[in-house]
Short mmCIF file of C-alpha atoms in Angstrom, two decimals:
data_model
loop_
_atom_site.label_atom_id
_atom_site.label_comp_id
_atom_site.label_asym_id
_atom_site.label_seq_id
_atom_site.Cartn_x
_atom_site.Cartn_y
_atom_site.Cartn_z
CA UNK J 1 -20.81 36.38 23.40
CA UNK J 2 -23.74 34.18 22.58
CA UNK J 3 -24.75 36.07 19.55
CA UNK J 4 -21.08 36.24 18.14
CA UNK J 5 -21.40 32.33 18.56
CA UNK J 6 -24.15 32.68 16.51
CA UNK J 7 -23.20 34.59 13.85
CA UNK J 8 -19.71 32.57 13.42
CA UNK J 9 -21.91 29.20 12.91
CA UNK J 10 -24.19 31.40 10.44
CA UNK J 11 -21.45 32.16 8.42
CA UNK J 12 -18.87 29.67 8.70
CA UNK J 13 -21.26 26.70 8.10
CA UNK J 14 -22.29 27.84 4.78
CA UNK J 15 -18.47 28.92 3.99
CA UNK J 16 -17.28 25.41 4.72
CA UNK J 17 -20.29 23.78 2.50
CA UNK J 18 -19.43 25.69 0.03
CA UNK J 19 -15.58 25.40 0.04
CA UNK J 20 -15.96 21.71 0.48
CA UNK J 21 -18.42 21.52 -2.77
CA UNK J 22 -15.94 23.33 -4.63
CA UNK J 23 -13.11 20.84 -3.39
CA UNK J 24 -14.99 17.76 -4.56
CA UNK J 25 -16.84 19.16 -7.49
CA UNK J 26 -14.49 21.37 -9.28
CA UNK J 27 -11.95 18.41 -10.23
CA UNK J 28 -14.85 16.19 -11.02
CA UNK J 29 -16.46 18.35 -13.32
CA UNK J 30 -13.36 19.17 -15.21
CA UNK J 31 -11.94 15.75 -15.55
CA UNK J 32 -10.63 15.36 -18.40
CA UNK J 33 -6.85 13.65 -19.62
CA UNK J 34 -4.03 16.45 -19.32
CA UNK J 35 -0.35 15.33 -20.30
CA UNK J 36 -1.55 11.89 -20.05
CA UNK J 37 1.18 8.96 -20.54
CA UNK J 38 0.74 7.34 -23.50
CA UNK J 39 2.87 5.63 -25.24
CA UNK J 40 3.09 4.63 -29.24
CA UNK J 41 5.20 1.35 -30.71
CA UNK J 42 6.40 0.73 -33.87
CA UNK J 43 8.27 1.89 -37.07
CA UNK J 44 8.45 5.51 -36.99
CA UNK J 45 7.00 6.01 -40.81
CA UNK J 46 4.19 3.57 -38.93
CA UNK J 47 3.36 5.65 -36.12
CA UNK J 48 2.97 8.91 -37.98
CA UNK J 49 -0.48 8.95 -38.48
CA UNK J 50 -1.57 7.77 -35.09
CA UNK J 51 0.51 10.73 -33.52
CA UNK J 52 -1.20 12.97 -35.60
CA UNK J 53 -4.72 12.04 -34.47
CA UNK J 54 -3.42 11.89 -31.04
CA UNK J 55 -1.90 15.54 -31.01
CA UNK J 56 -5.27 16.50 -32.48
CA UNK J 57 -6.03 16.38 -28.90
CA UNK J 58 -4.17 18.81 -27.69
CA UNK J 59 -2.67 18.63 -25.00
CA UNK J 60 -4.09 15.80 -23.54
CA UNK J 61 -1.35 13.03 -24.13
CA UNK J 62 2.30 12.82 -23.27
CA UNK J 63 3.82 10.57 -26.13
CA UNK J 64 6.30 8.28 -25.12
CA UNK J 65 7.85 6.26 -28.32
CA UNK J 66 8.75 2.79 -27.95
CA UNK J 67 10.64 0.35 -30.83
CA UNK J 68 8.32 -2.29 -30.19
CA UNK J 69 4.87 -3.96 -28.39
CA UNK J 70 7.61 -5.40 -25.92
CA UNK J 71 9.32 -2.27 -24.83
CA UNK J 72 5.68 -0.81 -24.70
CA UNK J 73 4.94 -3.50 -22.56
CA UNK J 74 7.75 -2.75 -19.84
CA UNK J 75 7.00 0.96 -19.93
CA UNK J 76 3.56 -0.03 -18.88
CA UNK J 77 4.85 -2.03 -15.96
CA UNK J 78 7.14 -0.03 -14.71
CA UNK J 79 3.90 2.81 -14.49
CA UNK J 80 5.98 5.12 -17.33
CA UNK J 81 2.77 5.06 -19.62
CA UNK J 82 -0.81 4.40 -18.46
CA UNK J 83 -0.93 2.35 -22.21
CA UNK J 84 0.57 2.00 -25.75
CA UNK J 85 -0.62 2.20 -29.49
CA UNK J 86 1.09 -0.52 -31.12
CA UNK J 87 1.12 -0.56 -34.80
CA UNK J 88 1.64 -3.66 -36.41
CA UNK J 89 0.53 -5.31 -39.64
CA UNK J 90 -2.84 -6.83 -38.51
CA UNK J 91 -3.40 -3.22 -37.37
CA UNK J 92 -3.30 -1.35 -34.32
CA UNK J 93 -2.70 -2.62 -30.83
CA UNK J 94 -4.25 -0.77 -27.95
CA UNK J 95 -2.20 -1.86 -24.75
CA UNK J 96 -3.92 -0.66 -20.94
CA UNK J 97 -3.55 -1.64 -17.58
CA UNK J 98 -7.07 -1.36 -16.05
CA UNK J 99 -4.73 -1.54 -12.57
CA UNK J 100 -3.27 1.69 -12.66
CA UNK J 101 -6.60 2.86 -13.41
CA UNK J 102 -9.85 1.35 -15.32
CA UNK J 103 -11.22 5.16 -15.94
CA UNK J 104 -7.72 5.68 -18.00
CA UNK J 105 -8.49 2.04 -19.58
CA UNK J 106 -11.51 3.31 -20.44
CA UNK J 107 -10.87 6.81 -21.92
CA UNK J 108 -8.02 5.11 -23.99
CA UNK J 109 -10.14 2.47 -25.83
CA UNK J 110 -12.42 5.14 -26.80
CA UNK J 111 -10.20 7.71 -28.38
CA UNK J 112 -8.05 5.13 -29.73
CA UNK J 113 -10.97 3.33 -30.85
CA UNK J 114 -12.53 6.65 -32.47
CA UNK J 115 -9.78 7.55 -34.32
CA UNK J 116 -8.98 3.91 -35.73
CA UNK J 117 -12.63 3.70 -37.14
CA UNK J 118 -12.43 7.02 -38.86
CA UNK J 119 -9.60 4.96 -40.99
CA UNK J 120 -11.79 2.34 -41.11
CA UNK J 121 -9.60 -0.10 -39.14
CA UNK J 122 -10.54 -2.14 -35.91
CA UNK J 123 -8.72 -2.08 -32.61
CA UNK J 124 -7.40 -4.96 -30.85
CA UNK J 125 -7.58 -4.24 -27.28
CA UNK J 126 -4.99 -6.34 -24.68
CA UNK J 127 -5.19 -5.32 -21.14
CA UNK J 128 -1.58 -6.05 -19.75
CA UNK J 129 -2.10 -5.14 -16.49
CA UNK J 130 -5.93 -6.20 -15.57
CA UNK J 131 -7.08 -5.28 -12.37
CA UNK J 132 -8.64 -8.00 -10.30
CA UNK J 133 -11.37 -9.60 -11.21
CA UNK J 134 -13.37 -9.05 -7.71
CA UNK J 135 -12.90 -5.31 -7.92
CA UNK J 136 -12.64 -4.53 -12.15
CA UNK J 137 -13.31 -0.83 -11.54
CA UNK J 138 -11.24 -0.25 -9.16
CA UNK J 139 -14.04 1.11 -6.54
CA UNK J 140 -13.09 -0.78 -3.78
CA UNK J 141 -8.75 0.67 -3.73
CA UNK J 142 -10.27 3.89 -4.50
CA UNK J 143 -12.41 3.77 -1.33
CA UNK J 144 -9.91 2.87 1.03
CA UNK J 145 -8.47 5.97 0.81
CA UNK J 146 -11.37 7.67 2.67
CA UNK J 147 -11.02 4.95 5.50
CA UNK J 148 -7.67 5.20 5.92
CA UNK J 149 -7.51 9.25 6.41
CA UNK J 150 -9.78 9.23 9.00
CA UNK J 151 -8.14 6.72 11.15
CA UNK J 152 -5.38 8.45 11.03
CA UNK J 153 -7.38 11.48 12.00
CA UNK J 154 -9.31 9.63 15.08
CA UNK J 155 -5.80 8.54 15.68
CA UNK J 156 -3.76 11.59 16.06
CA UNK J 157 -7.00 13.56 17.87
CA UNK J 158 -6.91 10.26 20.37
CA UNK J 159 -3.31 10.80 21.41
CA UNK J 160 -3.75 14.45 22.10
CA UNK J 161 -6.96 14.66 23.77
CA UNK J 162 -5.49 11.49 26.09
CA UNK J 163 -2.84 13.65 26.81
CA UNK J 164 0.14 11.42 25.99
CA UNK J 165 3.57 13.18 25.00
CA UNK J 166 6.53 11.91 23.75
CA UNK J 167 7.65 8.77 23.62
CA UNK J 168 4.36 7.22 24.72
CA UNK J 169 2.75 9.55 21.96
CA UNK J 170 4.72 8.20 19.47
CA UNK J 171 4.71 4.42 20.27
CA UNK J 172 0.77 5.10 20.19
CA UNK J 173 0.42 6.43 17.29
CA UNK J 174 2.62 3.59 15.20
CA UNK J 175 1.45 0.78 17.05
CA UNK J 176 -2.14 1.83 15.90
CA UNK J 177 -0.88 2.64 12.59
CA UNK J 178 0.45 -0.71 12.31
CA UNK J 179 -2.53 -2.59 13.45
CA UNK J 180 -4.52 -0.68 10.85
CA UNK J 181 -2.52 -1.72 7.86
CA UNK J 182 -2.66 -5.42 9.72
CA UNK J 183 -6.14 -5.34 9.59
CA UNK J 184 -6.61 -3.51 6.60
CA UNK J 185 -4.69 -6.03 4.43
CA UNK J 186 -6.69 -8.97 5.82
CA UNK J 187 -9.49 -7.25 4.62
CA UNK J 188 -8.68 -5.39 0.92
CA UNK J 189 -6.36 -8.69 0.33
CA UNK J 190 -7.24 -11.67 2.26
CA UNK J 191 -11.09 -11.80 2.50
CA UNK J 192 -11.68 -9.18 -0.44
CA UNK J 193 -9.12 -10.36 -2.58
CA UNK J 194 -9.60 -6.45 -4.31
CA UNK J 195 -5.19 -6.06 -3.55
CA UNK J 196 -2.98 -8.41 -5.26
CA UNK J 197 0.32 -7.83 -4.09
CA UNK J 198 2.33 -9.24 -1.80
CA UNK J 199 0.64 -9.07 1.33
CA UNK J 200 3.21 -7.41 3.73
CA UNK J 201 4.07 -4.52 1.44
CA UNK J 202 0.56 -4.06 0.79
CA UNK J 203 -0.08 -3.62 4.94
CA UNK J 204 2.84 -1.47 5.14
CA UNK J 205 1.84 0.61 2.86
CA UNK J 206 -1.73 0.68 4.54
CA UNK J 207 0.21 1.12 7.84
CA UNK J 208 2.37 3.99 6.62
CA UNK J 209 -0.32 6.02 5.13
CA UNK J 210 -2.28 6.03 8.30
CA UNK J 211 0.48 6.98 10.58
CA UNK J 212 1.27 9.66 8.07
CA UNK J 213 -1.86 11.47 8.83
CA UNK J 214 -1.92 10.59 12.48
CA UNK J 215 1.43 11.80 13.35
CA UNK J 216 0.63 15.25 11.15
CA UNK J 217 -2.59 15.44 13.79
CA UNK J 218 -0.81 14.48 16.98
CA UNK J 219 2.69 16.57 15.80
CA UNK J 220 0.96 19.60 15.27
CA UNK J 221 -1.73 19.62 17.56
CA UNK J 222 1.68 19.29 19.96
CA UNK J 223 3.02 22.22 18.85
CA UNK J 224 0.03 24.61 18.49
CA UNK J 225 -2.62 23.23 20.78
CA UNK J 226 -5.69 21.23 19.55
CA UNK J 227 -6.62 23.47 16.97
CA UNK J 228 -4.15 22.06 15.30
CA UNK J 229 -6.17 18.72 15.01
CA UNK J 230 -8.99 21.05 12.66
CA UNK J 231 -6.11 22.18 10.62
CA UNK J 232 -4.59 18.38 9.45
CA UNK J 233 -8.32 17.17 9.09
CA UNK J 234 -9.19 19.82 7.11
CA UNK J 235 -5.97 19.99 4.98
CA UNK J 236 -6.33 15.81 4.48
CA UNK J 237 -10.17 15.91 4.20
CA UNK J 238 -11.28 18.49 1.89
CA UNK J 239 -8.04 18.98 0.07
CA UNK J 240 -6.51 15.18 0.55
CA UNK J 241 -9.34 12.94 -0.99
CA UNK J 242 -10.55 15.09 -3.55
CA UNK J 243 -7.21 16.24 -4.96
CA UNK J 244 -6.18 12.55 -4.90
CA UNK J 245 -7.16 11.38 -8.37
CA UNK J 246 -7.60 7.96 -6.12
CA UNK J 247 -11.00 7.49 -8.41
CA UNK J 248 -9.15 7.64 -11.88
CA UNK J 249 -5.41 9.60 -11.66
CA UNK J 250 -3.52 12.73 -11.49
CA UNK J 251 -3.61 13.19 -14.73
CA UNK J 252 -7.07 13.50 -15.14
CA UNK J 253 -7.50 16.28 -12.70
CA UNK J 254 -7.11 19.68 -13.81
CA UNK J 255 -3.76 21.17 -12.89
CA UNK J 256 -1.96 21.93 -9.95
CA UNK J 257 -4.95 19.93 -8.39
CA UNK J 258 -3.38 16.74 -9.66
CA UNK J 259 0.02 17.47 -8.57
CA UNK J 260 -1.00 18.73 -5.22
CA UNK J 261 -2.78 15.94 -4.45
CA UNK J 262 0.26 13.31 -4.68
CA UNK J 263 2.17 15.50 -1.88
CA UNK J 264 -0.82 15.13 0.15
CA UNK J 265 -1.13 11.25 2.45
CA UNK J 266 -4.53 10.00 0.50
CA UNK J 267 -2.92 10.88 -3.07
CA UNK J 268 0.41 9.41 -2.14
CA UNK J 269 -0.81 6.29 -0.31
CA UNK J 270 -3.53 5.39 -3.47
CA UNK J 271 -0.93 5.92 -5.79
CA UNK J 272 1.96 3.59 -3.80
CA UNK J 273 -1.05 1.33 -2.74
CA UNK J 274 -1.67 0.34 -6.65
CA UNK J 275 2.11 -0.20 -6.97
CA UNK J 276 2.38 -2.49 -4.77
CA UNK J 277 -0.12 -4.25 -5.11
CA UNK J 278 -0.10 -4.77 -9.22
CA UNK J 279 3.27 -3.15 -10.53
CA UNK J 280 5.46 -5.04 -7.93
CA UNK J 281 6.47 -2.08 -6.59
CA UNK J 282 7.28 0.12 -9.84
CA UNK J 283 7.13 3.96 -9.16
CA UNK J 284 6.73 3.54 -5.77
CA UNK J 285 9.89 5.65 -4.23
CA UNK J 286 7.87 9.09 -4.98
CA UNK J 287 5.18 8.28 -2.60
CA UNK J 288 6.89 5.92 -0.35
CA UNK J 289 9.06 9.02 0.30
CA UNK J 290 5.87 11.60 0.21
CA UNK J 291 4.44 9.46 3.25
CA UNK J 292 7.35 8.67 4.65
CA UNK J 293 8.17 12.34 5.19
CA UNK J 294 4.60 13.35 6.47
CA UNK J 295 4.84 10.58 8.92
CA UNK J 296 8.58 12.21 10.14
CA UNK J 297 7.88 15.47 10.26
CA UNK J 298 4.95 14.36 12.45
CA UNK J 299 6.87 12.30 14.69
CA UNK J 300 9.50 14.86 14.89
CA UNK J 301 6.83 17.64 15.97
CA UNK J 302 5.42 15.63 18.66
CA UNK J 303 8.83 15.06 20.26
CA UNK J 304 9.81 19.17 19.84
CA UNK J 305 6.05 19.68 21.46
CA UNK J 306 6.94 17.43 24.09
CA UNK J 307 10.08 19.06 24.56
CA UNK J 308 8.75 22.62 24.64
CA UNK J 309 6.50 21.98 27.57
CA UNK J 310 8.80 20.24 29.14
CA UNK J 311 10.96 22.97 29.28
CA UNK J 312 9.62 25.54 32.29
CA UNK J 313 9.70 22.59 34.99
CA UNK J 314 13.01 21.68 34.45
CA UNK J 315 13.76 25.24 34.72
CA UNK J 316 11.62 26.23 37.67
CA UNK J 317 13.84 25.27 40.62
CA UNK J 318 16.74 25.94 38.64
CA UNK J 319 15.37 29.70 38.66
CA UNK J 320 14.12 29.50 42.51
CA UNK J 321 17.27 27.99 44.14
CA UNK J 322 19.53 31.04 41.67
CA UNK J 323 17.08 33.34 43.58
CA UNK J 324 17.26 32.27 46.91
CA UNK J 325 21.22 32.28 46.62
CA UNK J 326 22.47 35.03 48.80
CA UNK J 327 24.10 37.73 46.78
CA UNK J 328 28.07 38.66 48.07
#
């Protein structure tokens, strides 16, 4: 038995090191914009020659059109387009919202930039959405998501290995979600000031992406025993935060990575996280909904787990008292 043991941590540890390089690696090495939002404003006969140099890179922008720099303006707020090419008569506009994501920002002015000096024109850069000033790369938001997976993780493993069930499970396991996104907000928002939003959306969003994870850990470690509590870690750990784009976006990721990620809690809860907190809540019902249902299903399981176990003592003496019964 020893020597199995042996050979299982031989093999498995250099299996998981290697599965978990390729999970964090992979996307970062092949980030690069695909299907990007982007949007262009102006008089069509205008625009014509900046779509052309943008469809020169193929497929890496989604065009959006847009009459004017105001309707570009709205489509960035309401998180349709990551930013606009606006052409007008002093030249052309860049518009970005280092919020949704400075790496986008970035990558925008360049191309944008490149292409306008090939014409020999200069780019006016207006950032519409900034983010703060305290965190203008957006490292700190992007690290929270880290953080707030593996409290829901010590979470969910706490309630199970304490052995609560049911009703005491779940008030557990949203009480400490709540308290998380309590103190998380007085952190990111009131001593940080990296979160700008309003403050009590911003901690229930914190809240409801930790009890997403901790009720998947608790609900199915209820149902199929504490291996169960491996299986959510895993799933949120080395498929979760890589695969969340929290770093620069979806978009950026090569594909289904991208899209995976947003059904996973980290993806989901960075992307509702920077609505909140800078878009006033624009394009928030996907994720709001993507954590919401994690956090349901999870709840759910841990009440069918409790109820499965509860199951043979209730019907113990039922089963003695029919046998002890005398027949005729």
């Amino acid at each position: 038995m020893s020597t199995r043991r042996m050979i299982a941590v031989i093999v498995l540890v250099p299996l998981l090191a290697a599965l978990a390089l390729w999970a964090f690696a992979w996307p970062a090495a092949r980030t690069a914009p695909r299907d990007l939002p982007l949007g262009v404003a102006g008089p069509s006969a205008a625009t014509a020659q900046v779509e052309q140099g943008l469809r020169q890179h193929e497929g890496a922008f989604e065009i959006h059109h847009y009459a004017d720099e105001a309707a570009a303006r709205a489509a960035i707020e309401d998180r349709t387009v990551y930013g606009a090419v606006v052409v007008t008569a002093r030249g052309p506009e860049l518009l970005t919202a280092s919020a949704a994501s400075p790496v986008v920002a970035q990558l925008l002015q360049q191309a944008v930039t490149r292409q306008a000096a090939a014409s020999g024109a200069e780019v006016r850069t207006v950032d519409v959405v900034p983010a703060p000033a305290s965190d203008p790369r957006g490292a700190a938001l992007s690290s929270s998501v880290l953080p707030l997976a593996l409290s829901g993780i010590i979470a969910g493993a706490g309630v199970t290995l304490l052995g609560l069930r049911g009703v005491r499970a779940a008030t557990a396991l949203i009480v400490a979600a709540a308290l998380v996104g309590l103190g998380a907000a007085a952190l990111a928002h009131s001593w940080l000031g990296v979160l700008a939003g309003n403050w009590w959306a911003e901690a229930g969003t914190l809240a409801l992406a930790t009890l997403a994870v901790s009720a998947a850990v608790a609900g199915l470690a209820a149902l199929v025993g504490q291996a169960g509590i491996g299986v959510v870690a895993f799933l949120v750990m080395f498929l979760g935060n890589p695969f969340s784009g929290a770093a620069s976006a979806p978009q950026l990721l090569p594909q289904p990575v991208g899209t995976i990620g947003q059904w996973l809690p980290p993806g989901a809860s960075a992307t509702l996280l920077r609505s909140v907190s800078f878009f006033d809540g624009a394009a928030a019902t996907g994720p709001a909904l993507t954590l919401t249902w994690w956090a349901a299903l999870g709840l759910g399981a841990v009440a069918l787990g409790n109820a499965l176990k509860s199951r043979p003592k209730h019907a113990t003496p039922a089963a003695d008292a029919h046998a002890l019964t005398p027949i005729g």
